[in-house]
Amino acid sequence: MASLLACKFILLIGLQFLSLTAAQASPCRPYCGNIPINYPFGIDEGCGSPYYSHILVCSDQGKLELRTPSGRYPVKSISYSDPHIIVTDPFMWNCLDGDSFRPTRPFSLDTSTHLSLSSQNDYLFFNCSEENVIVQPKPMFCERYPEKCDSSCDSSSYLCRHLPECASALTRSTCCSYYPKATESLRLMLKYCASYTSVHWRNTGETQPDDQVPEYGIRVDFDIPVTTRCLQCQDTSKGGGTCGFDTKTQSFLCLCERGNVTTYCNDDSISKRTRNGVIAGTVTGVSVAGAFGIGAGIWYFKKVRAKAPVTCGVQSNENRLF
């Protein structure tokens, strides 16, 4: 009986260790839902560039969100050829709202990151107080007051006259277009306007004038920090690894199937490092839980073996555990 219990205990510990090791060697997830996750982003610890660590969050349901100081926003798409992210803000005005306006919040980005609001965004504000906001047809106003031109909210803008997807959604409300220079100016506008929305211009690949179409959403541009080590790591002739980083030191790591290296996957001249932080918690799990469990198993096995022989299946020199 003791022998049988010892076998079960040892097998259980062995399986736990193998599962932790397998999780440790898993590559970074390349998708969240149907959205590709490539360098410089990552949704697992230690994946991608440290500049974008913890910026993208992937839920268990495969929903990708962008985390900013003003909240978490659903990601609609990511482009790596023309580096940008399109996000939606559920608090912004949409066609279904019509003349009904809900409380909203100003969208903002962390200035310490490599993210920036795209100049391809246009912002529409609704029912602004003309006592506090300059609401004028921009061409006429700029001719009369060129020094105040940048601070005016254009009431004759193309987008106000042609709201994307719902040109006649507003029947009683006023609309004007204004590009905020900073988050503070956006907050100030919302203090005197009922609501706002963001429209970005999507490139269609067609010839002018059909090369761009307006769509609701916020375009966020990002930089791709390219380094020689990352290019070597991704090179398929050198092993085709994934660019990542050490979660403690923030230094570069090439994440490979066999472990982490500081160069590229096929470089056998250096010892492989453990996959530190590629899957959250696996390193700690192996080093503490795994080591403790295996140590306890060895101790228990030796104690039982001193009293009775242990046979896990057919014992031979080939399948002997210790």
Short mmCIF file of C-alpha atoms in Angstrom, two decimals:
data_model
loop_
_atom_site.label_atom_id
_atom_site.label_comp_id
_atom_site.label_asym_id
_atom_site.label_seq_id
_atom_site.Cartn_x
_atom_site.Cartn_y
_atom_site.Cartn_z
CA MET A 1 0.00 0.00 0.00
CA ALA A 2 2.78 2.42 0.91
CA SER A 3 4.52 1.58 -2.34
CA LEU A 4 1.40 2.39 -4.35
CA LEU A 5 0.95 5.71 -2.54
CA ALA A 6 4.59 6.57 -3.17
CA CYS A 7 4.19 5.88 -6.91
CA LYS A 8 1.09 8.08 -7.16
CA PHE A 9 2.75 10.87 -5.22
CA ILE A 10 5.88 10.82 -7.37
CA LEU A 11 3.93 10.66 -10.62
CA LEU A 12 1.76 13.60 -9.51
CA ILE A 13 4.81 15.71 -8.67
CA GLY A 14 6.45 14.74 -11.96
CA LEU A 15 3.38 15.72 -13.99
CA GLN A 16 3.14 19.06 -12.19
CA PHE A 17 6.79 19.75 -12.94
CA LEU A 18 6.40 18.79 -16.60
CA SER A 19 3.31 20.97 -16.99
CA LEU A 20 5.12 23.95 -15.47
CA THR A 21 8.11 23.36 -17.73
CA ALA A 22 5.86 23.14 -20.79
CA ALA A 23 4.12 26.36 -19.84
CA GLN A 24 7.48 27.96 -19.34
CA ALA A 25 8.54 27.05 -22.88
CA SER A 26 5.30 28.27 -24.51
CA PRO A 27 5.80 31.07 -27.06
CA CYS A 28 4.19 34.47 -26.71
CA ARG A 29 0.57 34.46 -27.85
CA PRO A 30 0.47 35.79 -31.44
CA TYR A 31 -3.23 36.67 -31.37
CA CYS A 32 -5.92 38.08 -29.12
CA GLY A 33 -9.17 37.06 -30.74
CA ASN A 34 -8.60 37.78 -34.44
CA ILE A 35 -6.16 40.66 -33.86
CA PRO A 36 -2.47 39.79 -34.48
CA ILE A 37 -0.06 40.63 -31.67
CA ASN A 38 3.39 41.30 -33.11
CA TYR A 39 6.49 43.14 -31.95
CA PRO A 40 6.62 45.70 -30.34
CA PHE A 41 3.49 44.57 -28.48
CA GLY A 42 2.94 41.63 -26.21
CA ILE A 43 0.06 40.35 -24.08
CA ASP A 44 2.25 38.03 -21.98
CA GLU A 45 4.90 39.00 -19.46
CA GLY A 46 8.28 39.64 -21.05
CA CYS A 47 6.97 39.66 -24.63
CA GLY A 48 7.50 42.50 -27.09
CA SER A 49 9.23 45.74 -26.19
CA PRO A 50 9.41 47.00 -22.58
CA TYR A 51 8.25 50.39 -23.89
CA TYR A 52 4.79 48.86 -24.38
CA SER A 53 4.66 46.57 -21.38
CA HIS A 54 1.14 46.13 -19.92
CA ILE A 55 -0.39 48.53 -22.45
CA LEU A 56 -2.47 45.85 -24.20
CA VAL A 57 -4.76 43.58 -22.18
CA CYS A 58 -6.35 40.41 -23.61
CA SER A 59 -9.36 39.05 -21.73
CA ASP A 60 -10.24 35.36 -21.38
CA GLN A 61 -12.94 35.97 -24.00
CA GLY A 62 -10.35 37.17 -26.54
CA LYS A 63 -11.23 40.86 -26.27
CA LEU A 64 -8.25 43.18 -26.69
CA GLU A 65 -8.12 46.52 -24.86
CA LEU A 66 -5.73 49.45 -24.76
CA ARG A 67 -4.92 50.67 -21.26
CA THR A 68 -4.45 54.44 -20.83
CA PRO A 69 -4.66 56.85 -17.88
CA SER A 70 -8.29 57.62 -18.80
CA GLY A 71 -9.43 54.00 -18.91
CA ARG A 72 -9.43 50.81 -20.97
CA TYR A 73 -10.64 50.98 -24.57
CA PRO A 74 -11.65 48.18 -26.96
CA VAL A 75 -9.13 47.73 -29.77
CA LYS A 76 -10.73 47.51 -33.21
CA SER A 77 -7.57 46.83 -35.22
CA ILE A 78 -3.77 47.13 -35.25
CA SER A 79 -1.69 47.97 -38.33
CA TYR A 80 2.05 47.23 -38.31
CA SER A 81 2.80 48.41 -41.87
CA ASP A 82 1.41 51.88 -41.10
CA PRO A 83 1.92 51.66 -37.34
CA HIS A 84 -1.31 52.58 -35.56
CA ILE A 85 -4.07 51.23 -33.33
CA ILE A 86 -7.76 51.97 -33.81
CA VAL A 87 -9.71 52.03 -30.56
CA THR A 88 -13.32 52.80 -29.75
CA ASP A 89 -14.63 54.70 -26.76
CA PRO A 90 -18.07 53.53 -25.54
CA PHE A 91 -18.53 56.88 -23.79
CA MET A 92 -18.22 58.91 -26.98
CA TRP A 93 -21.25 60.00 -28.99
CA ASN A 94 -22.41 57.62 -31.71
CA CYS A 95 -25.12 57.63 -34.36
CA LEU A 96 -27.62 55.85 -32.12
CA ASP A 97 -27.42 58.67 -29.56
CA GLY A 98 -28.86 61.25 -31.96
CA ASP A 99 -29.70 64.39 -29.98
CA SER A 100 -29.38 62.56 -26.65
CA PHE A 101 -26.00 63.06 -24.99
CA ARG A 102 -24.54 60.86 -22.27
CA PRO A 103 -21.86 61.83 -19.74
CA THR A 104 -18.46 61.33 -21.34
CA ARG A 105 -14.80 61.49 -20.37
CA PRO A 106 -11.78 62.91 -22.20
CA PHE A 107 -9.52 60.36 -23.86
CA SER A 108 -5.86 60.64 -22.87
CA LEU A 109 -2.56 58.85 -23.40
CA ASP A 110 0.43 58.30 -21.13
CA THR A 111 3.06 60.73 -22.42
CA SER A 112 5.85 58.48 -21.11
CA THR A 113 4.98 55.79 -23.67
CA HIS A 114 5.74 55.73 -27.40
CA LEU A 115 2.06 56.29 -28.24
CA SER A 116 0.62 59.49 -29.72
CA LEU A 117 -2.72 60.74 -30.99
CA SER A 118 -2.72 60.69 -34.77
CA SER A 119 -3.11 63.88 -36.77
CA GLN A 120 -5.61 61.89 -38.86
CA ASN A 121 -8.17 62.23 -36.07
CA ASP A 122 -10.90 64.85 -36.18
CA TYR A 123 -12.99 65.69 -33.12
CA LEU A 124 -16.61 66.76 -33.26
CA PHE A 125 -18.17 68.62 -30.33
CA PHE A 126 -21.90 69.00 -29.81
CA ASN A 127 -24.03 71.74 -28.24
CA CYS A 128 -21.12 73.90 -27.14
CA SER A 129 -21.72 77.09 -25.19
CA GLU A 130 -21.05 79.99 -27.55
CA GLU A 131 -20.36 82.18 -24.53
CA ASN A 132 -17.31 80.09 -23.64
CA VAL A 133 -16.30 78.50 -26.94
CA ILE A 134 -15.61 80.22 -30.26
CA VAL A 135 -18.12 78.47 -32.53
CA GLN A 136 -17.73 79.96 -36.01
CA PRO A 137 -17.34 78.84 -39.63
CA LYS A 138 -13.56 78.46 -39.62
CA PRO A 139 -12.64 79.95 -43.05
CA MET A 140 -14.54 83.16 -42.39
CA PHE A 141 -13.36 83.44 -38.79
CA CYS A 142 -9.70 82.81 -39.71
CA GLU A 143 -9.80 85.61 -42.27
CA ARG A 144 -11.06 88.07 -39.68
CA TYR A 145 -9.11 86.83 -36.65
CA PRO A 146 -6.03 84.91 -37.84
CA GLU A 147 -4.43 85.13 -34.39
CA LYS A 148 -7.38 83.23 -32.85
CA CYS A 149 -7.89 80.81 -35.74
CA ASP A 150 -6.47 77.76 -33.92
CA SER A 151 -8.84 78.19 -30.98
CA SER A 152 -12.05 78.22 -33.01
CA CYS A 153 -14.45 75.29 -33.33
CA ASP A 154 -15.49 75.05 -36.98
CA SER A 155 -19.27 74.89 -37.29
CA SER A 156 -19.16 74.50 -41.09
CA SER A 157 -16.78 71.54 -41.22
CA TYR A 158 -17.29 68.75 -43.74
CA LEU A 159 -17.79 66.13 -41.01
CA CYS A 160 -20.47 68.16 -39.23
CA ARG A 161 -22.35 68.42 -42.52
CA HIS A 162 -21.71 64.77 -43.41
CA LEU A 163 -21.65 62.74 -40.21
CA PRO A 164 -20.16 59.33 -41.07
CA GLU A 165 -22.80 56.61 -41.36
CA CYS A 166 -25.61 58.91 -40.17
CA ALA A 167 -25.65 62.28 -41.93
CA SER A 168 -29.01 63.29 -40.43
CA ALA A 169 -28.57 61.97 -36.89
CA LEU A 170 -28.65 65.49 -35.38
CA THR A 171 -31.88 67.43 -35.73
CA ARG A 172 -31.78 69.91 -32.86
CA SER A 173 -28.13 70.00 -31.80
CA THR A 174 -25.18 72.04 -33.01
CA CYS A 175 -21.87 70.55 -34.15
CA CYS A 176 -18.37 71.93 -34.63
CA SER A 177 -14.97 70.46 -35.39
CA TYR A 178 -11.92 71.17 -33.25
CA TYR A 179 -8.55 69.44 -32.87
CA PRO A 180 -7.36 69.65 -29.25
CA LYS A 181 -3.67 70.38 -28.85
CA ALA A 182 -3.52 68.56 -25.52
CA THR A 183 -5.67 66.64 -23.04
CA GLU A 184 -6.20 69.82 -21.03
CA SER A 185 -7.78 71.59 -24.00
CA LEU A 186 -10.00 68.55 -24.53
CA ARG A 187 -11.14 68.67 -20.90
CA LEU A 188 -11.84 72.38 -21.25
CA MET A 189 -13.94 71.82 -24.37
CA LEU A 190 -15.97 69.11 -22.66
CA LYS A 191 -16.59 71.46 -19.78
CA TYR A 192 -18.60 73.68 -22.13
CA CYS A 193 -19.91 71.11 -24.65
CA ALA A 194 -22.54 68.40 -24.19
CA SER A 195 -20.47 65.61 -25.73
CA TYR A 196 -17.89 64.77 -28.40
CA THR A 197 -16.74 62.02 -30.72
CA SER A 198 -13.60 61.12 -32.66
CA VAL A 199 -13.46 60.43 -36.38
CA HIS A 200 -10.34 59.04 -38.06
CA TRP A 201 -9.58 58.95 -41.76
CA ARG A 202 -8.96 55.41 -42.96
CA ASN A 203 -6.72 54.86 -45.99
CA THR A 204 -8.55 52.77 -48.58
CA GLY A 205 -5.69 52.27 -51.03
CA GLU A 206 -7.80 53.79 -53.81
CA THR A 207 -6.86 56.82 -55.90
CA GLN A 208 -7.91 60.32 -54.92
CA PRO A 209 -10.47 61.52 -54.00
CA ASP A 210 -11.55 58.10 -52.67
CA ASP A 211 -8.26 57.32 -50.93
CA GLN A 212 -9.62 58.13 -47.45
CA VAL A 213 -12.97 57.57 -45.77
CA PRO A 214 -14.08 58.83 -42.33
CA GLU A 215 -14.91 56.30 -39.62
CA TYR A 216 -15.70 56.63 -35.93
CA GLY A 217 -12.85 55.70 -33.63
CA ILE A 218 -9.56 57.00 -32.26
CA ARG A 219 -6.35 56.43 -34.17
CA VAL A 220 -3.31 56.04 -31.91
CA ASP A 221 0.08 56.01 -33.62
CA PHE A 222 3.03 54.05 -32.23
CA ASP A 223 6.75 53.67 -32.92
CA ILE A 224 8.42 50.33 -33.62
CA PRO A 225 11.82 50.36 -31.88
CA VAL A 226 13.99 48.35 -34.27
CA THR A 227 17.32 47.00 -33.00
CA THR A 228 19.94 44.75 -34.60
CA ARG A 229 19.46 42.17 -31.86
CA CYS A 230 15.71 42.02 -32.43
CA LEU A 231 16.19 41.63 -36.20
CA GLN A 232 18.69 38.82 -35.60
CA CYS A 233 16.32 37.16 -33.16
CA GLN A 234 13.41 37.23 -35.64
CA ASP A 235 15.56 36.04 -38.55
CA THR A 236 14.26 32.57 -39.51
CA SER A 237 17.72 31.52 -40.68
CA LYS A 238 18.94 32.13 -37.13
CA GLY A 239 16.12 30.24 -35.44
CA GLY A 240 13.13 32.55 -35.80
CA GLY A 241 12.71 33.67 -32.20
CA THR A 242 10.44 36.27 -30.62
CA CYS A 243 11.76 39.57 -29.32
CA GLY A 244 11.18 40.01 -25.60
CA PHE A 245 12.81 41.30 -22.46
CA ASP A 246 13.81 40.37 -18.94
CA THR A 247 10.97 41.51 -16.67
CA LYS A 248 13.39 42.39 -13.87
CA THR A 249 16.18 44.17 -15.73
CA GLN A 250 14.21 45.25 -18.84
CA SER A 251 17.15 44.06 -20.95
CA PHE A 252 16.64 42.36 -24.32
CA LEU A 253 15.95 38.64 -24.58
CA CYS A 254 15.32 36.47 -27.62
CA LEU A 255 12.53 34.06 -26.69
CA CYS A 256 13.07 30.63 -28.22
CA GLU A 257 11.42 27.22 -27.93
CA ARG A 258 14.36 25.87 -25.91
CA GLY A 259 14.72 28.88 -23.64
CA ASN A 260 15.86 32.50 -23.65
CA VAL A 261 19.08 33.84 -25.14
CA THR A 262 20.57 37.29 -25.46
CA THR A 263 21.44 36.81 -29.14
CA TYR A 264 19.44 34.46 -31.39
CA CYS A 265 17.93 30.99 -31.10
CA ASN A 266 20.55 29.06 -33.12
CA ASP A 267 23.43 30.54 -31.15
CA ASP A 268 24.74 27.47 -29.31
CA SER A 269 27.90 29.20 -28.08
CA ILE A 270 26.16 30.48 -24.98
CA SER A 271 24.13 28.73 -22.34
CA LYS A 272 20.39 29.00 -22.62
CA ARG A 273 18.63 31.06 -20.00
CA THR A 274 15.32 30.13 -18.48
CA ARG A 275 12.22 31.77 -19.91
CA ASN A 276 11.98 34.47 -17.29
CA GLY A 277 8.50 35.94 -17.23
CA VAL A 278 7.25 34.83 -20.66
CA ILE A 279 4.16 33.34 -19.08
CA ALA A 280 3.12 35.17 -15.92
CA GLY A 281 4.03 33.26 -12.79
CA THR A 282 5.66 30.23 -14.40
CA VAL A 283 9.18 31.05 -13.24
CA THR A 284 8.06 31.52 -9.67
CA GLY A 285 5.91 28.41 -9.90
CA VAL A 286 8.81 26.25 -11.05
CA SER A 287 11.41 27.65 -8.70
CA VAL A 288 9.29 27.55 -5.53
CA ALA A 289 6.34 25.18 -5.89
CA GLY A 290 8.11 22.80 -8.27
CA ALA A 291 11.36 22.65 -6.34
CA PHE A 292 9.56 22.22 -3.02
CA GLY A 293 7.27 19.53 -4.36
CA ILE A 294 10.07 17.56 -5.99
CA GLY A 295 12.21 17.87 -2.89
CA ALA A 296 9.36 16.61 -0.74
CA GLY A 297 8.80 13.75 -3.20
CA ILE A 298 12.43 12.67 -3.05
CA TRP A 299 12.40 12.77 0.73
CA TYR A 300 9.17 10.77 0.94
CA PHE A 301 10.37 8.29 -1.65
CA LYS A 302 13.63 7.61 0.21
CA LYS A 303 11.75 7.19 3.47
CA VAL A 304 9.32 4.65 2.01
CA ARG A 305 12.04 2.83 0.04
CA ALA A 306 13.96 2.27 3.26
CA LYS A 307 10.98 0.21 4.50
CA ALA A 308 9.75 -1.52 1.35
CA PRO A 309 10.69 -1.88 -2.32
CA VAL A 310 8.96 0.50 -4.71
CA THR A 311 7.81 -0.70 -8.12
CA CYS A 312 6.25 1.93 -10.41
CA GLY A 313 5.08 -0.33 -13.23
CA VAL A 314 8.04 -2.43 -14.33
CA GLN A 315 11.21 -1.13 -12.75
CA SER A 316 14.39 -1.39 -14.77
CA ASN A 317 17.57 0.56 -15.27
CA GLU A 318 15.92 2.38 -18.20
CA ASN A 319 12.82 3.70 -16.41
CA ARG A 320 14.24 4.11 -12.91
CA LEU A 321 13.39 7.58 -11.56
CA PHE A 322 16.24 7.81 -9.03
#
